[in-house]
Short mmCIF file of C-alpha atoms in Angstrom, two decimals:
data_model
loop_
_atom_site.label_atom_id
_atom_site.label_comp_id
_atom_site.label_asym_id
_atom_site.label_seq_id
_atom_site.Cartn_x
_atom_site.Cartn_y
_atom_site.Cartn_z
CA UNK R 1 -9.17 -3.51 59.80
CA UNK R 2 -8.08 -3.10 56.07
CA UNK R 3 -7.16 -6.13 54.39
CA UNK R 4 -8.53 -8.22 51.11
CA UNK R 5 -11.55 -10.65 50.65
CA UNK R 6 -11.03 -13.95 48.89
CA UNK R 7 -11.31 -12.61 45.57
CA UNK R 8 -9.08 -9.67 46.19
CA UNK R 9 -11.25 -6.61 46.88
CA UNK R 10 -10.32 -4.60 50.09
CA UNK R 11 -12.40 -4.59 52.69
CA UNK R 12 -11.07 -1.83 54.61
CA UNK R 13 -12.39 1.83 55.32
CA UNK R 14 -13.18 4.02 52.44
CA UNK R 15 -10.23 5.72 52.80
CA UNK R 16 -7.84 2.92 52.42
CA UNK R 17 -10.21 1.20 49.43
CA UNK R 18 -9.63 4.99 47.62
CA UNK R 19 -6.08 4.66 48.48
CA UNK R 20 -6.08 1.73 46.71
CA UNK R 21 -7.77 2.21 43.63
CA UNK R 22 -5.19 5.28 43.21
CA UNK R 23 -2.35 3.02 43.60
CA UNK R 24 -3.51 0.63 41.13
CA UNK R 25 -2.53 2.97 37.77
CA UNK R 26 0.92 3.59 39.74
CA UNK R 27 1.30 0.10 39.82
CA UNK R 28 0.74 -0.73 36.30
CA UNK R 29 2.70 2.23 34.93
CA UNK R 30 5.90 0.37 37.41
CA UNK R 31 5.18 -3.08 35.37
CA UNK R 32 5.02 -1.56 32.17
CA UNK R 33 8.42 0.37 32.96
CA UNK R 34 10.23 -2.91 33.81
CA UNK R 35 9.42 -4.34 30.07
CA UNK R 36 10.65 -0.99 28.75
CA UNK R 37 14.53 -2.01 28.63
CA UNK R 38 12.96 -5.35 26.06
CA UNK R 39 11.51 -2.64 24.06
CA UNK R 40 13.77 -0.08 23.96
CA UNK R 41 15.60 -1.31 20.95
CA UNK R 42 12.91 -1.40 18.89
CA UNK R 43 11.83 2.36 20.25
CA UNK R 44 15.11 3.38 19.27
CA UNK R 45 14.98 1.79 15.23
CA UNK R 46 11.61 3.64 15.22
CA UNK R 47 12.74 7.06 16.56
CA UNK R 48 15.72 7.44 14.48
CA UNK R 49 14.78 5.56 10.99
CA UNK R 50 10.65 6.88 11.09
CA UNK R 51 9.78 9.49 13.54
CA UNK R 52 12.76 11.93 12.82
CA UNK R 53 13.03 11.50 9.17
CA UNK R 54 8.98 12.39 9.72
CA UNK R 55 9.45 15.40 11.93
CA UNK R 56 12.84 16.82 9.97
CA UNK R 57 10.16 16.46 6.87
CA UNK R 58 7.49 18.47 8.17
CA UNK R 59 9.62 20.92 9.43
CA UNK R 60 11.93 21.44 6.23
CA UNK R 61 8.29 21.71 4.41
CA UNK R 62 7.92 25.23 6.01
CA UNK R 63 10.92 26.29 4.61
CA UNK R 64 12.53 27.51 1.36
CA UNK R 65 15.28 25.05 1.52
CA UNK R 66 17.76 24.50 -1.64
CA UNK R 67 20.63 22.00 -1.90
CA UNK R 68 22.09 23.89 -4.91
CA UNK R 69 21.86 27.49 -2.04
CA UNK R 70 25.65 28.00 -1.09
CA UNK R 71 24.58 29.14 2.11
CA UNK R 72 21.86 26.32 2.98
CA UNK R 73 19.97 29.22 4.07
CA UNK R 74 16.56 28.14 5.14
CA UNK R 75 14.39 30.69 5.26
CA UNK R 76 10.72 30.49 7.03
CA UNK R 77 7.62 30.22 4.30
CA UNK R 78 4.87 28.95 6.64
CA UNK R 79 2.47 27.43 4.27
CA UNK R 80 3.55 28.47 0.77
CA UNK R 81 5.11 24.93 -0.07
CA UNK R 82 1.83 23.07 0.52
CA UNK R 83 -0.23 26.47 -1.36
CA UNK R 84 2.49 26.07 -4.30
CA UNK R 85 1.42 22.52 -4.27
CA UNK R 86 -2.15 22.91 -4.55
CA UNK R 87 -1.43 25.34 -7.58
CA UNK R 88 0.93 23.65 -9.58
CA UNK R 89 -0.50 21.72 -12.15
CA UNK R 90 2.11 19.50 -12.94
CA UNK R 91 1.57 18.22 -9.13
CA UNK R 92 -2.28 18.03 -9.52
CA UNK R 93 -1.69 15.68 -12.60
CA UNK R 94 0.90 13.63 -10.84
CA UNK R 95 -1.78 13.19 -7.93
CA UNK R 96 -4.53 12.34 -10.27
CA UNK R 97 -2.81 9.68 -12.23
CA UNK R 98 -1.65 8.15 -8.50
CA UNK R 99 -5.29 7.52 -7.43
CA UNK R 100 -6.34 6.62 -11.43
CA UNK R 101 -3.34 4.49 -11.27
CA UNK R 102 -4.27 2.69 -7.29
CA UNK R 103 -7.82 1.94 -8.24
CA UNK R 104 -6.81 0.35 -11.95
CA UNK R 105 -4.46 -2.08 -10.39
CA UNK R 106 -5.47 -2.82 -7.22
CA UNK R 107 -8.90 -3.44 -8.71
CA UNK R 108 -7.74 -5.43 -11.05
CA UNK R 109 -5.40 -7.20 -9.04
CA UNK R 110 -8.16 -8.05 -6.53
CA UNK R 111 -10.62 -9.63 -9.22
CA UNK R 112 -7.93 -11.58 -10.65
CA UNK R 113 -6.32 -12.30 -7.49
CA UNK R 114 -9.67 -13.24 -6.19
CA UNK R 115 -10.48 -15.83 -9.41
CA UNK R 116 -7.33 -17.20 -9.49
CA UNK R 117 -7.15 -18.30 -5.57
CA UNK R 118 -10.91 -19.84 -6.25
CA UNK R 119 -9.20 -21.96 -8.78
CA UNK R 120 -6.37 -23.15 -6.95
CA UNK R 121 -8.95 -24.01 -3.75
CA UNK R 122 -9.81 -26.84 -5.25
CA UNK R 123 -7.68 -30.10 -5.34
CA UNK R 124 -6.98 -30.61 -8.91
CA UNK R 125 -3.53 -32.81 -10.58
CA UNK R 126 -0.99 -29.99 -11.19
CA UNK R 127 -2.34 -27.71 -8.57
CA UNK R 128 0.68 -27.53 -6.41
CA UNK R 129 3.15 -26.90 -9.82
CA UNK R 130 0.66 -23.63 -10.30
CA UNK R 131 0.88 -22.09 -6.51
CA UNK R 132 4.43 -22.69 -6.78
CA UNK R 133 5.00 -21.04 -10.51
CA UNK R 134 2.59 -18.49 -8.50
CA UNK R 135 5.90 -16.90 -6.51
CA UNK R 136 7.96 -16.51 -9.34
CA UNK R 137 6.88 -12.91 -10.37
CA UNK R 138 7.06 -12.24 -6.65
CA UNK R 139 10.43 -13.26 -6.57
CA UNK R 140 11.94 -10.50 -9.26
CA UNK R 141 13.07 -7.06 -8.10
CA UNK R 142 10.77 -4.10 -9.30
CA UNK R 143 14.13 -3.24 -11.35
CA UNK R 144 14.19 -6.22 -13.22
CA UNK R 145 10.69 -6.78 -13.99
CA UNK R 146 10.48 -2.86 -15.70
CA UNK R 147 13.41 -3.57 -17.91
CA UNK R 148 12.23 -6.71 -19.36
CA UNK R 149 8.99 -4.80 -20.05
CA UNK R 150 10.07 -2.03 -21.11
CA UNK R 151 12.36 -4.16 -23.86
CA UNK R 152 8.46 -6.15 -24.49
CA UNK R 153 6.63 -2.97 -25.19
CA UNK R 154 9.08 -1.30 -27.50
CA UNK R 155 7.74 -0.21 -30.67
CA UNK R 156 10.37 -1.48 -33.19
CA UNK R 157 11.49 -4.98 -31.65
CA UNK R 158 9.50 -5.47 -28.44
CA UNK R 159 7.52 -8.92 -28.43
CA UNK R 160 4.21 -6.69 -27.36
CA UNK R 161 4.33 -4.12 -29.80
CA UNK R 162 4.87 -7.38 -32.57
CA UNK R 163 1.88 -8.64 -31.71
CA UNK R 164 -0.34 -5.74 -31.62
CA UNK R 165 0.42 -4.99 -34.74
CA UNK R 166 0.22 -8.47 -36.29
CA UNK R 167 -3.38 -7.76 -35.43
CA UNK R 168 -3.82 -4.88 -36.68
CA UNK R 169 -3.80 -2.41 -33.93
CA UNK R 170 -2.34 0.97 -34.73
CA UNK R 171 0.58 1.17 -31.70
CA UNK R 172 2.09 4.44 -33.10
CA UNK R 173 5.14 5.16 -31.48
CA UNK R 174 4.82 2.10 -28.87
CA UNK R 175 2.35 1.44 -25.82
CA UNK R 176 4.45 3.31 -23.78
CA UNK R 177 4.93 6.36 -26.30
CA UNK R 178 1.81 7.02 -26.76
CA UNK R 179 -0.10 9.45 -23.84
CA UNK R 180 -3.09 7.57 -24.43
CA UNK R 181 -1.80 4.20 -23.66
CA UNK R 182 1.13 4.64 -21.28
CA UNK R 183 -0.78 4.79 -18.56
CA UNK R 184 -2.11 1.34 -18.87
CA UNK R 185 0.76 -0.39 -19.78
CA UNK R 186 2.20 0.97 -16.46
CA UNK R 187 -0.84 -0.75 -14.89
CA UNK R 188 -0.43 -3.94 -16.31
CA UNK R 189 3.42 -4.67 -15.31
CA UNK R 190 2.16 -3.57 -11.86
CA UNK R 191 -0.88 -5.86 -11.83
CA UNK R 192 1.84 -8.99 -13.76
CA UNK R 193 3.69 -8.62 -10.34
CA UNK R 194 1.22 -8.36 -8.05
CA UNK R 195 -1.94 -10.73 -8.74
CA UNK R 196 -0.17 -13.35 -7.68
CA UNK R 197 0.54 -11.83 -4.09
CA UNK R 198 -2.97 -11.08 -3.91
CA UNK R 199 -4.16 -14.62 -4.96
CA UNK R 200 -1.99 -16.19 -2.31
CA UNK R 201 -3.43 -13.82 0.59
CA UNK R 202 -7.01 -15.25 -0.42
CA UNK R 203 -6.35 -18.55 -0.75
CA UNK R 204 -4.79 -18.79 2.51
CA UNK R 205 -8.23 -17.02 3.46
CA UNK R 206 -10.17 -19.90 1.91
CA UNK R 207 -8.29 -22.62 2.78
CA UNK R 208 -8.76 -21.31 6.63
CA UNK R 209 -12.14 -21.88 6.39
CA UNK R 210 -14.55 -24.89 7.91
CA UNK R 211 -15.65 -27.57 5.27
CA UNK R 212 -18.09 -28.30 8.05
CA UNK R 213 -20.54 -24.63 6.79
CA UNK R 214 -19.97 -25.80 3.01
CA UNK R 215 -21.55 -29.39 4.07
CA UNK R 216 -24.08 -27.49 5.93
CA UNK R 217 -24.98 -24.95 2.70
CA UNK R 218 -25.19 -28.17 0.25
CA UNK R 219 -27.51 -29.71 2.27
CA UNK R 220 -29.67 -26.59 1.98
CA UNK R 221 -29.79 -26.66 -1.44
CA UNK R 222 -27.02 -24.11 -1.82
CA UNK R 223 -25.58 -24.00 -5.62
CA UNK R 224 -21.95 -23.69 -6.03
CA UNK R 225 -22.28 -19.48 -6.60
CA UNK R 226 -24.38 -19.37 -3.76
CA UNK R 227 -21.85 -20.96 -1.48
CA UNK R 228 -19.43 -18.60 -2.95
CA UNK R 229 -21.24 -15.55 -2.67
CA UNK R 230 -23.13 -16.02 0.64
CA UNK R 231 -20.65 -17.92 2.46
CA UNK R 232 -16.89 -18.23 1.29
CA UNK R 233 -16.87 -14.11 0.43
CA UNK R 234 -18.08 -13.03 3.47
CA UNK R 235 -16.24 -14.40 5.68
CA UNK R 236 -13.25 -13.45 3.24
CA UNK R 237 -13.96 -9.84 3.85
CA UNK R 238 -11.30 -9.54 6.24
CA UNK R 239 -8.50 -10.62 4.08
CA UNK R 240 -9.88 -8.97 1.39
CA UNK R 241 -9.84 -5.45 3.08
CA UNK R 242 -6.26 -6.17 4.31
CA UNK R 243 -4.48 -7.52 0.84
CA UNK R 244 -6.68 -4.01 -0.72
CA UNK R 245 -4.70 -1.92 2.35
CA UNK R 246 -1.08 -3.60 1.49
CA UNK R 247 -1.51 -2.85 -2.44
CA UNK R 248 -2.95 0.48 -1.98
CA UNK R 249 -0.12 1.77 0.04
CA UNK R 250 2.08 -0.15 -2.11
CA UNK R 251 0.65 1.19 -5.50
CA UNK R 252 0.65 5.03 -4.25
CA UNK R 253 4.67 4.32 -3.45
CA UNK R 254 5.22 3.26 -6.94
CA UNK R 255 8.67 4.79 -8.51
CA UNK R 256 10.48 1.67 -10.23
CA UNK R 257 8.40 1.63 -13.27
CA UNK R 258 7.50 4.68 -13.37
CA UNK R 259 11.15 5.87 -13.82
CA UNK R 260 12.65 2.99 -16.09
CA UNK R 261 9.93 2.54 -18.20
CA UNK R 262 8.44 6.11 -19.32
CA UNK R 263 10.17 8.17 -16.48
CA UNK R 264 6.79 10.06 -16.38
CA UNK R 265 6.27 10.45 -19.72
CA UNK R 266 5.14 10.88 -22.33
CA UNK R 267 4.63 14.60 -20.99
CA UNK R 268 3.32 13.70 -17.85
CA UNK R 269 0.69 11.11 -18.85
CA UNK R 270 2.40 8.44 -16.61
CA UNK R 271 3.89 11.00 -13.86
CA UNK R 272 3.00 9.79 -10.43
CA UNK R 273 3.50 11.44 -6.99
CA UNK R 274 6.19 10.06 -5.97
CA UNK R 275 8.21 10.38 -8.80
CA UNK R 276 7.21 13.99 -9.22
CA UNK R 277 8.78 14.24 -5.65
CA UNK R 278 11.77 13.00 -6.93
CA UNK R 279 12.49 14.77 -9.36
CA UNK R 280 11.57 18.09 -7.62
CA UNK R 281 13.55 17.02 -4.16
CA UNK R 282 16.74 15.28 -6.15
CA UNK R 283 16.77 16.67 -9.63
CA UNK R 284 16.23 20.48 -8.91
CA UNK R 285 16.94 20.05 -5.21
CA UNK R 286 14.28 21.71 -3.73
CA UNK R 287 13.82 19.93 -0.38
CA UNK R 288 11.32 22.33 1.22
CA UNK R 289 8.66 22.13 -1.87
CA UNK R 290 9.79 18.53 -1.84
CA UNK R 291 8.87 17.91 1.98
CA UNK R 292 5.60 19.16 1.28
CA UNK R 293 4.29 16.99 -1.83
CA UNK R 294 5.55 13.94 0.66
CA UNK R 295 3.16 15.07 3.32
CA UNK R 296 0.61 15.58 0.82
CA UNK R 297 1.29 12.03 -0.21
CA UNK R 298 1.25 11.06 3.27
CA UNK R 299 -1.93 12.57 3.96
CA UNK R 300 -3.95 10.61 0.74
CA UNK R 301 -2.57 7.33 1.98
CA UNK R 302 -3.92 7.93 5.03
CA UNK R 303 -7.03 8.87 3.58
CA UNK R 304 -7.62 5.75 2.09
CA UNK R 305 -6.28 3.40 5.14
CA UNK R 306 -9.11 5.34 7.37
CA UNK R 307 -11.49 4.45 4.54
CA UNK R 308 -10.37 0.34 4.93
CA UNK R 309 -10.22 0.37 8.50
CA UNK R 310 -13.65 1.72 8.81
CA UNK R 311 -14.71 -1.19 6.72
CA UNK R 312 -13.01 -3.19 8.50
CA UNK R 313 -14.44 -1.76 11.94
CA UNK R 314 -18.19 -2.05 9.80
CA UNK R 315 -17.38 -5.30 9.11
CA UNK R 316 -16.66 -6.35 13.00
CA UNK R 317 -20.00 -4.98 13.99
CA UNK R 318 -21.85 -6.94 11.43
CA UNK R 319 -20.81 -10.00 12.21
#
C-alpha cells in the first residue's frame, strides 16, 4: 500500500511514487500563487513605472517618430535609428567622453574613498566630527552643488580660477571654457560629491571585519601594509566591487552638471550620453533617434555590470 516513510519518501508502487514527484512542481507553483496577492503591488509599480516605459522605448526606437510632426505619424525604420547612431559623430564623442568620464571619477573616487575610510578605521580624538562632516556633500542636490561650482570656476570672479592664476597657471577663458580642461573640472565636482559615499561604503566594510585575524597577522610578523594588503583588502573585495557598480551606473546617468555647468560644451568636449539624449529627444524632439541612443546607453551599462558581477562571481569561487 502507498503511503510515506518516517522521513517522508513514499513507499508505494512506482506508479504512485511518479505520481508524486509530478505533483510536487504543481504544488509549489499553488504556494507561490497564494503569496502573489503580497506581491502584486510591487509587480504592478514595476510594470507600469519600468517595464513599459522600457518596451514603449524600444519600440518607438524603430520608428521615425517627431513631436514637432502634426500628424504624430510614426513611420517604421527598422534599424536606421541605432545605424544613424553608430554614424553620427557627435554621438560617438558623447559616448567616449561617458566611459573617459566613468573611469576618471569612479577611479578616483575609489582610491580616495578607499584612503579616506582607512583613516577614519582607526579610533582617533575628532574622528566622529570627520564621518559626520563626511555626509554633508551627500546631503546637497546635484543642482546645488553645480551652481556653486560653476560660480568657483568662473574665469573673472570664481574663487578657483583666482587661485590658479595667483600661481601662475594660464586658465584662459576659465577651467570650464577651455576644451582642454572642461572635462576635468566636470570630474572633480563629481568626485567632491561622491568620495565621501564611497568612503562610508568601505568603512562599514572594515569596521565589519574580525579584530580576532588582525591579532592573528601581528603575531606572524605581519607589518601594518601587509595586514592591509593581504588581509583587510581582500576580504573588502566585495564592497569594493559593489560601491564601483553603484558609481558606475551612477556616473554614466550623469546630466546635472553636465547641463548647468558647460551644458556640453565647450563644443562637445564635456557632452555626455545622456545629455546628448536630451537634447536630441527634448530639444529637437526626435523621440525615435532618441529611444535608440537610450538603448545604446542601456546596453554599455550593462556591459560594465556583467563585467563586476563576473568579478564578483570570480571572487566567490576564490574564496
Amino acid at each position: 500500500m502507498a503511503g510515506k516513510n518516517k522521513v517522508g519518501e513514499y513507499t508505494g508502487a512506482p506508479a504512485d511514487r511518479s505520481a508524486a514527484a509530478a505533483a510536487r512542481p504543481v504544488a509549489k507553483w499553488l504556494k507561490r500563487l497564494g503569496l502573489l496577492p503580497w506581491a502584486a503591488p510591487a509587480l504592478l509599480f514595476m510594470l507600469c513605472f519600468a517595464f513599459y516605459p522600457l518596451g514603449y522605448s524600444l519600440y518607438i526606437s524603430f520608428f521615425n517618430y517627431s513631436l514637432t510632426d502634426p500628424t504624430q505619424a510614426q513611420t517604421f525604420t527598422g534599424l536606421a535609428n541605432y545605424l544613424k547612431a553608430f554614424a553620427d559623430p557627435a554621438f560617438r564623442v558623447a559616448a567616449l567622453n561617458s566611459v573617459l568620464f566613468v573611469i576618471l571619477a569612479v577611479g578616483a573616487q575609489t582610491v580616495l574613498g578607499l584612503a579616506i575610510a582607512v583613516l577614519l578605521n582607526r579610533d582617533r580624538p575628532g574622528t566622529p566630527l570627520v564621518r559626520t562632516f563626511l555626509l554633508a556633500p551627500l546631503t546637497l542636490t546635484p543642482i546645488v552643488v553645480a551652481l556653486v561650482w560653476r560660480a568657483l570656476y568662473n574665469a573673472d570672479y570664481g574663487v578657483v580660477s583666482y587661485y590658479l592664476k595667483a600661481l601662475g597657471v594660464n586658465i584662459g577663458r576659465g577651467p570650464i571654457g577651455e576644451p582642454s580642461t572642461a572635462l576635468v573640472a566636470l570630474v572633480i565636482v563629481d568626485v567632491w560629491q561622491w568620495t565621501p559615499l564611497v568612503a562610508l561604503m568601505l568603512l562599514a566594510g572594515l569596521r565589519s571585519q574580525s579584530a580576532d585575524l588582525f591579532e592573528a597577522a601581528q603575531i606572524d610578523g605581519a607589518s601594518g601594509w601587509q595586514q592591509f594588503w593581504c588581509v583587510a583588502l581582500p576580504l573588502l573585495r566585495p564592497i569594493l566591487i559593489v560601491a564601483l557598480l553603484i558609481r558606475t551606473m551612477d556616473v554614466f546617468k550623469l546630466f546635472d552638471s553636465v547641463y548647468i555647468v558647460t551644458g556640453g560644451g565647450p563644443g562637445y568636449a564635456t557632452e555626455v550620453m545622456n545629455h546628448y539624449i536630451f537634447k536630441t529627444g527634448l530639444t529637437f524632439f526626435d523621440m525615435g533617434y532618441a529611444a535608440a541612443m537610450s538603448n545604446l546607453l542601456l546596453v554599455l551599462i550593462g556591459l560594465f555590470t556583467a563585467v563586476y558581477f563576473r568579478a564578483i562571481g570570480q571572487l566567490g569561487v576564490t574564496q
